[in-house]
Tab-separated table of C-alpha atoms in Angstrom:
chain	number	residue	atom	x	y	z
A	1	MET	CA	-5.386	-112.551	-74.131
A	2	ASN	CA	-7.180	-114.798	-71.292
A	3	ARG	CA	-3.840	-113.980	-68.801
A	4	LEU	CA	-4.081	-109.803	-69.944
A	5	ARG	CA	-7.705	-110.310	-69.419
A	6	ALA	CA	-6.919	-112.765	-65.776
A	7	ALA	CA	-4.267	-109.564	-64.938
A	8	ILE	CA	-6.933	-106.891	-65.605
A	9	ALA	CA	-9.160	-108.528	-63.327
A	10	MET	CA	-7.021	-108.801	-60.363
A	11	ALA	CA	-6.171	-105.388	-60.687
A	12	VAL	CA	-9.948	-104.190	-60.948
A	13	SER	CA	-10.394	-106.565	-58.223
A	14	THR	CA	-7.505	-104.765	-55.957
A	15	LEU	CA	-9.111	-101.642	-56.573
A	16	CYS	CA	-12.086	-101.919	-55.742
A	17	ILE	CA	-11.240	-103.596	-52.010
A	18	ALA	CA	-8.736	-100.619	-51.508
A	19	SER	CA	-11.612	-98.174	-52.261
A	20	LEU	CA	-13.604	-100.031	-49.373
A	21	VAL	CA	-10.817	-98.533	-46.759
A	22	VAL	CA	-11.527	-94.940	-46.452
A	23	PRO	CA	-8.113	-93.094	-45.234
A	24	ALA	CA	-8.067	-91.084	-42.403
A	25	HIS	CA	-7.138	-87.458	-43.436
A	26	ALA	CA	-5.840	-84.878	-41.109
A	27	ASP	CA	-8.014	-81.839	-40.504
A	28	PRO	CA	-5.883	-79.046	-41.789
A	29	ASP	CA	-7.856	-76.251	-39.571
A	30	ALA	CA	-7.199	-78.240	-36.263
A	31	VAL	CA	-3.610	-78.995	-37.599
A	32	ALA	CA	-3.516	-75.393	-38.213
A	33	ARG	CA	-5.057	-74.173	-34.721
A	34	ALA	CA	-2.772	-76.641	-32.980
A	35	LYS	CA	0.727	-75.650	-34.069
A	36	SER	CA	-0.498	-71.715	-33.229
A	37	ASP	CA	-1.536	-72.924	-29.555
A	38	LEU	CA	1.281	-74.834	-29.213
A	39	GLU	CA	3.593	-71.898	-29.897
A	40	ARG	CA	2.173	-70.079	-27.961
A	41	ILE	CA	1.972	-72.191	-25.294
A	42	GLN	CA	5.749	-72.857	-25.599
A	43	GLN	CA	6.208	-69.064	-25.888
A	44	GLU	CA	4.144	-68.283	-22.462
A	45	SER	CA	5.882	-71.345	-20.722
A	46	SER	CA	9.202	-70.057	-21.187
A	47	ALA	CA	8.665	-66.645	-19.840
A	48	ILE	CA	6.914	-68.035	-16.795
A	49	ASP	CA	9.797	-70.546	-16.692
A	50	GLN	CA	12.428	-67.763	-16.447
A	51	ASP	CA	10.245	-65.921	-13.659
A	52	ILE	CA	10.489	-69.071	-11.931
A	53	ILE	CA	13.880	-69.027	-12.113
A	54	GLU	CA	14.816	-65.515	-11.458
A	55	ALA	CA	12.327	-66.016	-8.032
A	56	SER	CA	14.272	-69.155	-7.504
A	57	ALA	CA	17.593	-67.478	-7.768
A	58	ARG	CA	16.794	-64.433	-5.454
A	59	ALA	CA	15.282	-67.200	-2.587
A	60	ASP	CA	18.749	-68.065	-2.396
A	61	GLU	CA	20.430	-65.260	-2.014
A	62	GLY	CA	17.963	-64.431	0.620
A	63	ALA	CA	18.349	-67.180	2.358
A	64	SER	CA	22.234	-66.950	2.004
A	65	LYS	CA	21.625	-63.539	3.617
A	66	LEU	CA	18.821	-64.017	6.215
A	67	ALA	CA	21.583	-67.233	7.391
A	68	GLU	CA	24.337	-64.217	7.459
A	69	VAL	CA	22.310	-61.199	8.914
A	70	THR	CA	21.039	-63.723	11.681
A	71	ALA	CA	24.809	-64.532	12.541
A	72	ASP	CA	25.608	-61.356	13.034
A	73	LEU	CA	22.506	-60.493	15.145
A	74	HIS	CA	23.285	-63.361	17.539
A	75	LYS	CA	26.863	-62.304	17.965
A	76	GLN	CA	25.459	-58.639	18.180
A	77	GLN	CA	22.738	-59.607	20.625
A	78	GLU	CA	25.490	-61.835	23.248
A	79	LYS	CA	28.085	-58.913	23.031
A	80	VAL	CA	25.277	-56.513	24.220
A	81	ARG	CA	24.234	-59.193	27.100
A	82	ALA	CA	27.845	-59.129	28.248
A	83	MET	CA	28.328	-55.681	28.098
A	84	ALA	CA	24.771	-55.225	30.152
A	85	SER	CA	26.314	-57.394	32.843
A	86	ASP	CA	29.329	-55.473	33.417
A	87	LEU	CA	28.462	-52.669	34.348
A	88	GLY	CA	27.867	-53.111	37.872
A	89	ASP	CA	25.704	-52.256	40.361
A	90	ILE	CA	26.422	-48.335	40.193
A	91	ALA	CA	25.775	-48.319	36.705
A	92	VAL	CA	22.502	-50.395	37.213
A	93	VAL	CA	21.412	-47.833	39.773
A	94	GLN	CA	21.977	-44.496	37.364
A	95	LEU	CA	20.047	-46.867	34.732
A	96	GLN	CA	17.197	-47.165	37.423
A	97	SER	CA	17.071	-43.906	39.558
A	98	GLY	CA	19.198	-41.324	37.299
A	99	GLY	CA	21.948	-41.082	40.225
A	100	LEU	CA	23.089	-40.980	43.443
A	101	ASP	CA	21.914	-38.604	46.669
A	102	ILE	CA	25.085	-36.588	47.691
A	103	THR	CA	23.374	-35.506	50.827
A	104	ALA	CA	22.658	-38.806	51.818
A	105	GLN	CA	26.532	-39.812	51.241
A	106	PHE	CA	27.780	-36.859	53.422
A	107	LEU	CA	25.180	-37.614	56.195
A	108	THR	CA	25.929	-40.848	56.657
A	109	SER	CA	30.237	-40.698	55.818
A	110	ASP	CA	31.972	-41.579	59.363
A	111	SER	CA	34.833	-38.409	58.457
A	112	GLU	CA	34.793	-35.894	55.808
A	113	ASP	CA	38.481	-37.567	54.424
A	114	SER	CA	36.479	-40.830	54.527
A	115	PHE	CA	33.116	-39.116	52.366
A	116	LEU	CA	35.826	-37.446	50.184
A	117	SER	CA	37.614	-40.998	49.225
A	118	GLY	CA	34.383	-42.172	48.851
A	119	LEU	CA	32.763	-39.584	46.462
A	120	ALA	CA	36.133	-40.306	44.147
A	121	THR	CA	35.367	-43.396	44.257
A	122	ILE	CA	32.086	-43.450	43.067
A	123	GLN	CA	32.490	-40.611	40.589
A	124	ASN	CA	35.150	-42.513	39.274
A	125	GLU	CA	33.161	-45.687	38.745
A	126	ALA	CA	30.100	-43.249	37.570
A	127	ASN	CA	32.532	-41.801	34.821
A	128	ARG	CA	32.977	-45.065	33.803
A	129	SER	CA	29.564	-46.377	33.735
A	130	ASN	CA	28.461	-43.588	31.723
A	131	ALA	CA	31.331	-44.629	29.232
A	132	SER	CA	30.362	-47.818	29.282
A	133	LEU	CA	26.192	-47.061	28.810
A	134	GLN	CA	26.739	-44.883	25.811
A	135	LEU	CA	28.629	-47.901	24.379
A	136	LEU	CA	25.923	-50.175	25.240
A	137	GLN	CA	23.395	-48.131	23.694
A	138	VAL	CA	25.398	-47.991	20.281
A	139	GLU	CA	25.564	-51.835	20.340
A	140	GLN	CA	22.125	-52.182	21.413
A	141	SER	CA	21.413	-50.073	18.050
A	142	GLU	CA	23.351	-52.017	16.078
A	143	ALA	CA	21.612	-54.638	17.132
A	144	ASP	CA	18.230	-52.996	16.465
A	145	THR	CA	19.427	-52.538	12.944
A	146	LEU	CA	20.266	-56.047	12.500
A	147	GLN	CA	17.022	-57.252	13.486
A	148	ALA	CA	15.545	-54.850	11.395
A	149	GLU	CA	17.679	-56.231	8.495
A	150	ALA	CA	16.586	-59.554	9.449
A	151	ASP	CA	13.098	-59.205	9.517
A	152	ARG	CA	13.154	-57.373	6.047
A	153	THR	CA	15.226	-60.306	4.353
A	154	ASN	CA	12.918	-62.717	6.142
A	155	ALA	CA	9.972	-61.148	4.166
A	156	SER	CA	11.644	-60.642	0.970
A	157	LEU	CA	12.478	-64.347	1.367
A	158	LYS	CA	9.166	-65.736	2.139
A	159	ALA	CA	7.710	-63.403	-0.659
A	160	ASP	CA	9.578	-64.769	-3.300
A	161	LEU	CA	8.968	-68.371	-1.890
A	162	ALA	CA	5.388	-67.881	-2.484
A	163	ALA	CA	5.948	-66.219	-5.852
A	164	LYS	CA	8.009	-69.666	-6.914
A	165	GLU	CA	5.018	-71.810	-6.109
A	166	GLU	CA	2.379	-69.524	-7.859
A	167	LEU	CA	4.437	-69.502	-10.675
A	168	ALA	CA	5.026	-73.336	-10.468
A	169	GLY	CA	1.444	-73.576	-10.599
A	170	HIS	CA	1.112	-71.286	-13.972
A	171	TYR	CA	3.597	-73.130	-15.162
A	172	ALA	CA	1.986	-76.455	-14.775
A	173	ALA	CA	-1.190	-75.384	-16.152
A	174	LYS	CA	0.947	-74.280	-19.493
A	175	GLU	CA	2.521	-78.044	-19.671
A	176	ALA	CA	-1.060	-79.282	-19.188
A	177	GLU	CA	-2.758	-76.938	-21.435
A	178	ALA	CA	0.203	-78.351	-23.966
A	179	LYS	CA	-0.952	-81.848	-23.689
A	180	SER	CA	-4.562	-81.383	-24.013
A	181	VAL	CA	-3.334	-79.645	-27.364
A	182	TYR	CA	-1.415	-82.304	-28.531
A	183	ASP	CA	-3.892	-85.144	-27.069
A	184	ARG	CA	-6.670	-83.729	-29.027
A	185	LEU	CA	-4.607	-84.833	-32.244
A	186	GLY	CA	-5.337	-88.212	-34.019
A	187	ALA	CA	-2.265	-89.702	-35.191
A	188	GLU	CA	-2.438	-88.271	-39.196
A	189	GLU	CA	-2.578	-85.057	-37.766
A	190	ARG	CA	0.345	-85.269	-35.093
A	191	GLU	CA	2.089	-86.329	-37.798
A	192	ARG	CA	1.351	-83.705	-40.550
A	193	LEU	CA	2.134	-81.294	-37.603
A	194	ARG	CA	5.674	-82.591	-37.626
A	195	GLN	CA	5.962	-82.004	-41.154
A	196	LEU	CA	4.941	-78.691	-40.839
A	197	GLU	CA	7.533	-77.825	-38.049
A	198	ILE	CA	10.299	-79.562	-40.595
A	199	GLN	CA	8.795	-77.709	-43.854
A	200	ARG	CA	9.167	-74.192	-41.112
A	201	GLN	CA	13.334	-75.218	-39.906
A	202	ARG	CA	14.082	-76.085	-43.789
A	203	GLU	CA	12.463	-72.719	-44.981
A	204	GLN	CA	14.272	-70.359	-42.330
A	205	GLU	CA	17.622	-72.376	-43.069
A	206	GLU	CA	17.204	-71.428	-46.887
A	207	ALA	CA	16.387	-67.691	-45.644
A	208	ASP	CA	19.438	-67.752	-43.678
A	209	ARG	CA	21.595	-69.753	-46.322
A	210	GLN	CA	20.155	-66.837	-48.922
A	211	ALA	CA	20.830	-64.134	-46.194
A	212	ARG	CA	24.581	-64.888	-45.739
A	213	LEU	CA	24.968	-64.803	-49.440
A	214	ALA	CA	23.781	-61.547	-49.731
A	215	ALA	CA	26.002	-60.324	-47.295
A	216	GLN	CA	28.952	-61.968	-48.561
A	217	GLN	CA	28.306	-60.369	-52.312
A	218	ALA	CA	27.576	-56.753	-50.775
A	219	ALA	CA	30.785	-57.471	-48.625
A	220	GLN	CA	32.595	-57.949	-51.789
A	221	GLN	CA	30.907	-55.326	-53.928
A	222	ALA	CA	31.836	-53.026	-50.999
A	223	ALA	CA	35.815	-54.155	-50.517
A	224	GLU	CA	35.398	-53.859	-54.681
A	225	ARG	CA	34.445	-50.111	-54.776
A	226	ALA	CA	36.440	-49.309	-52.350
A	227	ALA	CA	40.001	-50.780	-53.815
A	228	ALA	CA	38.845	-48.863	-56.733
A	229	GLN	CA	38.061	-45.822	-54.913
A	230	THR	CA	41.079	-45.311	-52.741
A	231	PRO	CA	44.186	-43.177	-53.910
A	232	THR	CA	47.649	-44.805	-53.733
A	233	THR	CA	48.881	-43.245	-50.622
A	234	THR	CA	52.515	-43.288	-49.651
A	235	ALA	CA	54.197	-44.906	-46.296
A	236	GLY	CA	53.287	-42.748	-43.203
A	237	GLU	CA	50.096	-41.055	-44.567
A	238	ASP	CA	46.521	-41.269	-42.821
A	239	THR	CA	43.670	-42.731	-44.652
A	240	GLY	CA	41.503	-41.362	-42.326
A	241	THR	CA	40.263	-45.171	-41.543
A	242	SER	CA	40.930	-46.733	-37.810
A	243	GLN	CA	42.139	-49.961	-38.255
A	244	GLY	CA	40.293	-53.065	-36.640
A	245	GLU	CA	37.179	-50.993	-36.537
A	246	PRO	CA	34.443	-52.604	-38.687
A	247	ALA	CA	32.126	-49.943	-40.418
A	248	GLY	CA	28.432	-49.564	-39.856
A	249	THR	CA	29.284	-50.542	-35.780
A	250	PRO	CA	26.910	-48.863	-33.464
A	251	ALA	CA	28.300	-47.149	-31.024
A	252	GLY	CA	28.983	-49.109	-27.966
A	253	GLU	CA	28.176	-52.003	-29.275
A	254	THR	CA	30.755	-54.804	-29.423
A	255	VAL	CA	30.459	-57.319	-32.344
A	256	ALA	CA	32.742	-60.409	-32.502
A	257	ALA	CA	34.721	-61.047	-35.001
A	258	PRO	CA	33.266	-63.865	-37.693
A	259	ALA	CA	34.177	-67.461	-36.413
A	260	THR	CA	37.456	-68.329	-37.120
A	261	GLY	CA	37.003	-71.996	-34.940
A	262	SER	CA	36.146	-72.201	-31.295
A	263	SER	CA	37.891	-71.915	-28.083
A	264	SER	CA	38.690	-75.543	-26.097
A	265	ARG	CA	36.694	-74.226	-22.992
A	266	ALA	CA	33.530	-73.689	-25.422
A	267	LEU	CA	34.273	-77.396	-27.224
A	268	THR	CA	34.701	-78.707	-23.679
A	269	ALA	CA	31.417	-76.844	-22.278
A	270	ILE	CA	29.717	-78.141	-25.262
A	271	SER	CA	30.662	-81.711	-24.347
A	272	ALA	CA	29.616	-81.424	-21.142
A	273	ALA	CA	26.449	-80.098	-22.241
A	274	THR	CA	25.931	-82.874	-24.507
A	275	SER	CA	26.754	-85.393	-22.074
A	276	LYS	CA	23.254	-84.688	-20.651
A	277	VAL	CA	21.426	-85.314	-23.357
A	278	GLY	CA	18.230	-87.500	-22.038
A	279	SER	CA	18.691	-85.639	-18.559
A	280	SER	CA	15.420	-84.235	-16.861
A	281	TYR	CA	14.223	-81.025	-17.578
A	282	VAL	CA	13.004	-79.205	-14.152
A	283	TRP	CA	12.781	-75.566	-13.619
A	284	GLY	CA	15.187	-74.046	-10.823
A	285	THR	CA	17.939	-76.372	-11.407
A	286	SER	CA	20.706	-76.170	-12.769
A	287	GLY	CA	22.497	-80.137	-12.781
A	288	PRO	CA	24.347	-82.571	-12.486
A	289	SER	CA	21.393	-84.523	-12.699
A	290	THR	CA	17.967	-82.301	-14.473
A	291	PHE	CA	18.403	-78.971	-15.537
A	292	ASP	CA	16.509	-75.614	-16.607
A	293	CYS	CA	17.730	-73.951	-20.158
A	294	SER	CA	19.539	-71.050	-18.752
A	295	GLY	CA	20.511	-74.205	-15.701
A	296	LEU	CA	22.259	-76.388	-18.262
A	297	THR	CA	24.008	-73.346	-20.049
A	298	SER	CA	25.364	-72.458	-16.851
A	299	TYR	CA	26.249	-75.622	-15.921
A	300	ALA	CA	28.500	-75.986	-18.916
A	301	TYR	CA	30.055	-73.408	-18.901
A	302	ARG	CA	30.688	-73.628	-14.755
A	303	GLN	CA	33.143	-76.713	-15.741
A	304	VAL	CA	35.023	-74.481	-17.884
A	305	GLY	CA	35.764	-71.543	-14.879
A	306	ILE	CA	33.113	-69.676	-16.623
A	307	SER	CA	30.435	-68.619	-14.237
A	308	LEU	CA	27.102	-67.523	-16.186
A	309	PRO	CA	23.913	-65.645	-14.488
A	310	ARG	CA	20.936	-68.097	-13.684
A	311	SER	CA	18.751	-66.788	-16.230
A	312	SER	CA	18.755	-66.611	-20.132
A	313	ARG	CA	17.627	-62.784	-19.823
A	314	ALA	CA	20.866	-62.006	-17.777
A	315	GLN	CA	23.055	-64.203	-19.943
A	316	PHE	CA	21.734	-62.644	-22.438
A	317	ALA	CA	23.862	-59.488	-21.436
A	318	MET	CA	27.061	-61.542	-21.400
A	319	GLY	CA	29.995	-61.988	-23.335
A	320	THR	CA	30.050	-60.246	-26.957
A	321	LYS	CA	27.128	-60.286	-29.573
A	322	VAL	CA	27.442	-62.464	-32.313
A	323	ALA	CA	25.513	-62.509	-35.655
A	324	LYS	CA	23.486	-65.670	-36.636
A	325	SER	CA	25.522	-66.085	-39.442
A	326	ASP	CA	28.947	-66.023	-37.686
A	327	LEU	CA	27.660	-68.581	-35.076
A	328	GLN	CA	30.254	-70.899	-33.879
A	329	PRO	CA	30.400	-73.919	-31.594
A	330	GLY	CA	29.830	-72.697	-27.859
A	331	ASP	CA	27.958	-69.437	-29.037
A	332	LEU	CA	24.975	-69.165	-26.361
A	333	VAL	CA	22.013	-68.920	-28.837
A	334	PHE	CA	18.703	-67.145	-27.768
A	335	TYR	CA	15.088	-67.278	-28.132
A	336	TYR	CA	11.455	-65.246	-28.213
A	337	SER	CA	11.013	-61.343	-27.560
A	338	PRO	CA	11.340	-60.305	-25.036
A	339	VAL	CA	14.072	-63.512	-24.203
A	340	SER	CA	13.028	-66.288	-22.007
A	341	HIS	CA	15.095	-69.283	-23.845
A	342	VAL	CA	18.625	-70.344	-24.100
A	343	GLY	CA	20.995	-72.910	-25.709
A	344	ILE	CA	24.301	-73.806	-26.657
A	345	TYR	CA	25.391	-74.053	-30.771
A	346	ILE	CA	27.035	-77.240	-31.593
A	347	GLY	CA	27.504	-76.892	-34.912
A	348	ASN	CA	25.621	-77.612	-38.504
A	349	GLY	CA	23.138	-75.792	-37.561
A	350	LYS	CA	21.896	-77.741	-34.088
A	351	ILE	CA	22.134	-76.270	-30.562
A	352	VAL	CA	21.479	-78.745	-27.190
A	353	ASP	CA	18.896	-77.547	-25.119
A	354	ALA	CA	16.997	-78.112	-22.131
A	355	ALA	CA	13.703	-77.801	-23.524
A	356	ASN	CA	10.622	-78.329	-21.001
A	357	PRO	CA	9.386	-80.808	-18.717
A	358	ARG	CA	8.190	-83.196	-22.292
A	359	SER	CA	11.307	-83.218	-24.095
A	360	GLY	CA	14.045	-83.052	-21.287
A	361	VAL	CA	17.639	-82.006	-22.286
A	362	ARG	CA	17.672	-82.474	-26.017
A	363	ILE	CA	19.718	-81.646	-29.353
A	364	THR	CA	17.511	-79.568	-31.975
A	365	SER	CA	17.580	-77.404	-35.214
A	366	VAL	CA	18.794	-73.815	-34.004
A	367	ASN	CA	15.794	-72.296	-35.884
A	368	SER	CA	13.328	-74.567	-33.576
A	369	MET	CA	12.076	-71.294	-32.335
A	370	PRO	CA	12.080	-67.728	-33.112
A	371	PHE	CA	15.666	-66.437	-32.544
A	372	SER	CA	16.097	-62.943	-30.635
A	373	GLY	CA	20.417	-63.139	-30.760
A	374	ALA	CA	23.316	-64.771	-29.510
A	375	ARG	CA	26.343	-64.078	-27.308
A	376	ARG	CA	29.947	-65.251	-27.594
A	377	VAL	CA	31.518	-66.024	-23.564
A	378	GLY	CA	33.780	-68.580	-24.095
């Protein structure tokens, strides 16, 4: 009995001591606001990031074009200078005075023969000079055209560089906003935020699984109905169905067949991308040590000889459309609407992507962001 009383007393004592420590509780409203804010900021940052990437690509193309046009302009200007120096004194006189005074030539000639001979020589030279002058005018016009093109290209390049810098400021502001939202949360609130994200991803995975099962059941039922309704046909009869053309496919839309195994190029691209996990995120870069989202995907597929555009928006137009239920390793997976982020599906519900400056290149769930579509390019 004494031992029982002692045990009860110790339990009560422990309970009393524990009751003196007031546990911190996550503020559900603060967590909900932070979750909403962070999701909004992430989507806005992703869109700005793509604008930066496209401005950077235009600036790179503009710089390359300006170099080519400038080189052509210098060659043309040198050609014009050489032609001008080759015209000779008569062409210069014609250009400046508009012609020669024939009366003056006759009066100053020693004889008629001398005058006629000299006049013929002058006429020949004048004809040659006139042709040369016309050619010079054509070449000068070409030089003027090249100069105008160089001026336009240079102005466009400056505008793209200025836009890139302005967008970079907007992107930095979004990153600072995200950090501020996260820093306001306490440790327990941050953990609650993390658990909510895990829960959301699991719910999405379950919804995807149910959708796949429903699609499989619907396909099986449709096949069974078709088999029951299809009359027996003899060899050579036309059933009215084009083989290899899936029912329900919209006109003009190509849909990839269900996954049966990734190509070797797709697997090599995955290897290239996953080898960069932990690398830093820097907008406007595509390797080999820093990446933005579409920079990582273009880098990975560049290793297997496949050239992808530099923005996720442009990459979304590549390859063939893939249903989420038919994803296979190597497929490009896109997020948000309109599209502003891309990663590479690596299997088992995971993608590799270059997320943002806070996360860098990482492996995460295919459901970590709002899914908008997928493409098969490998």
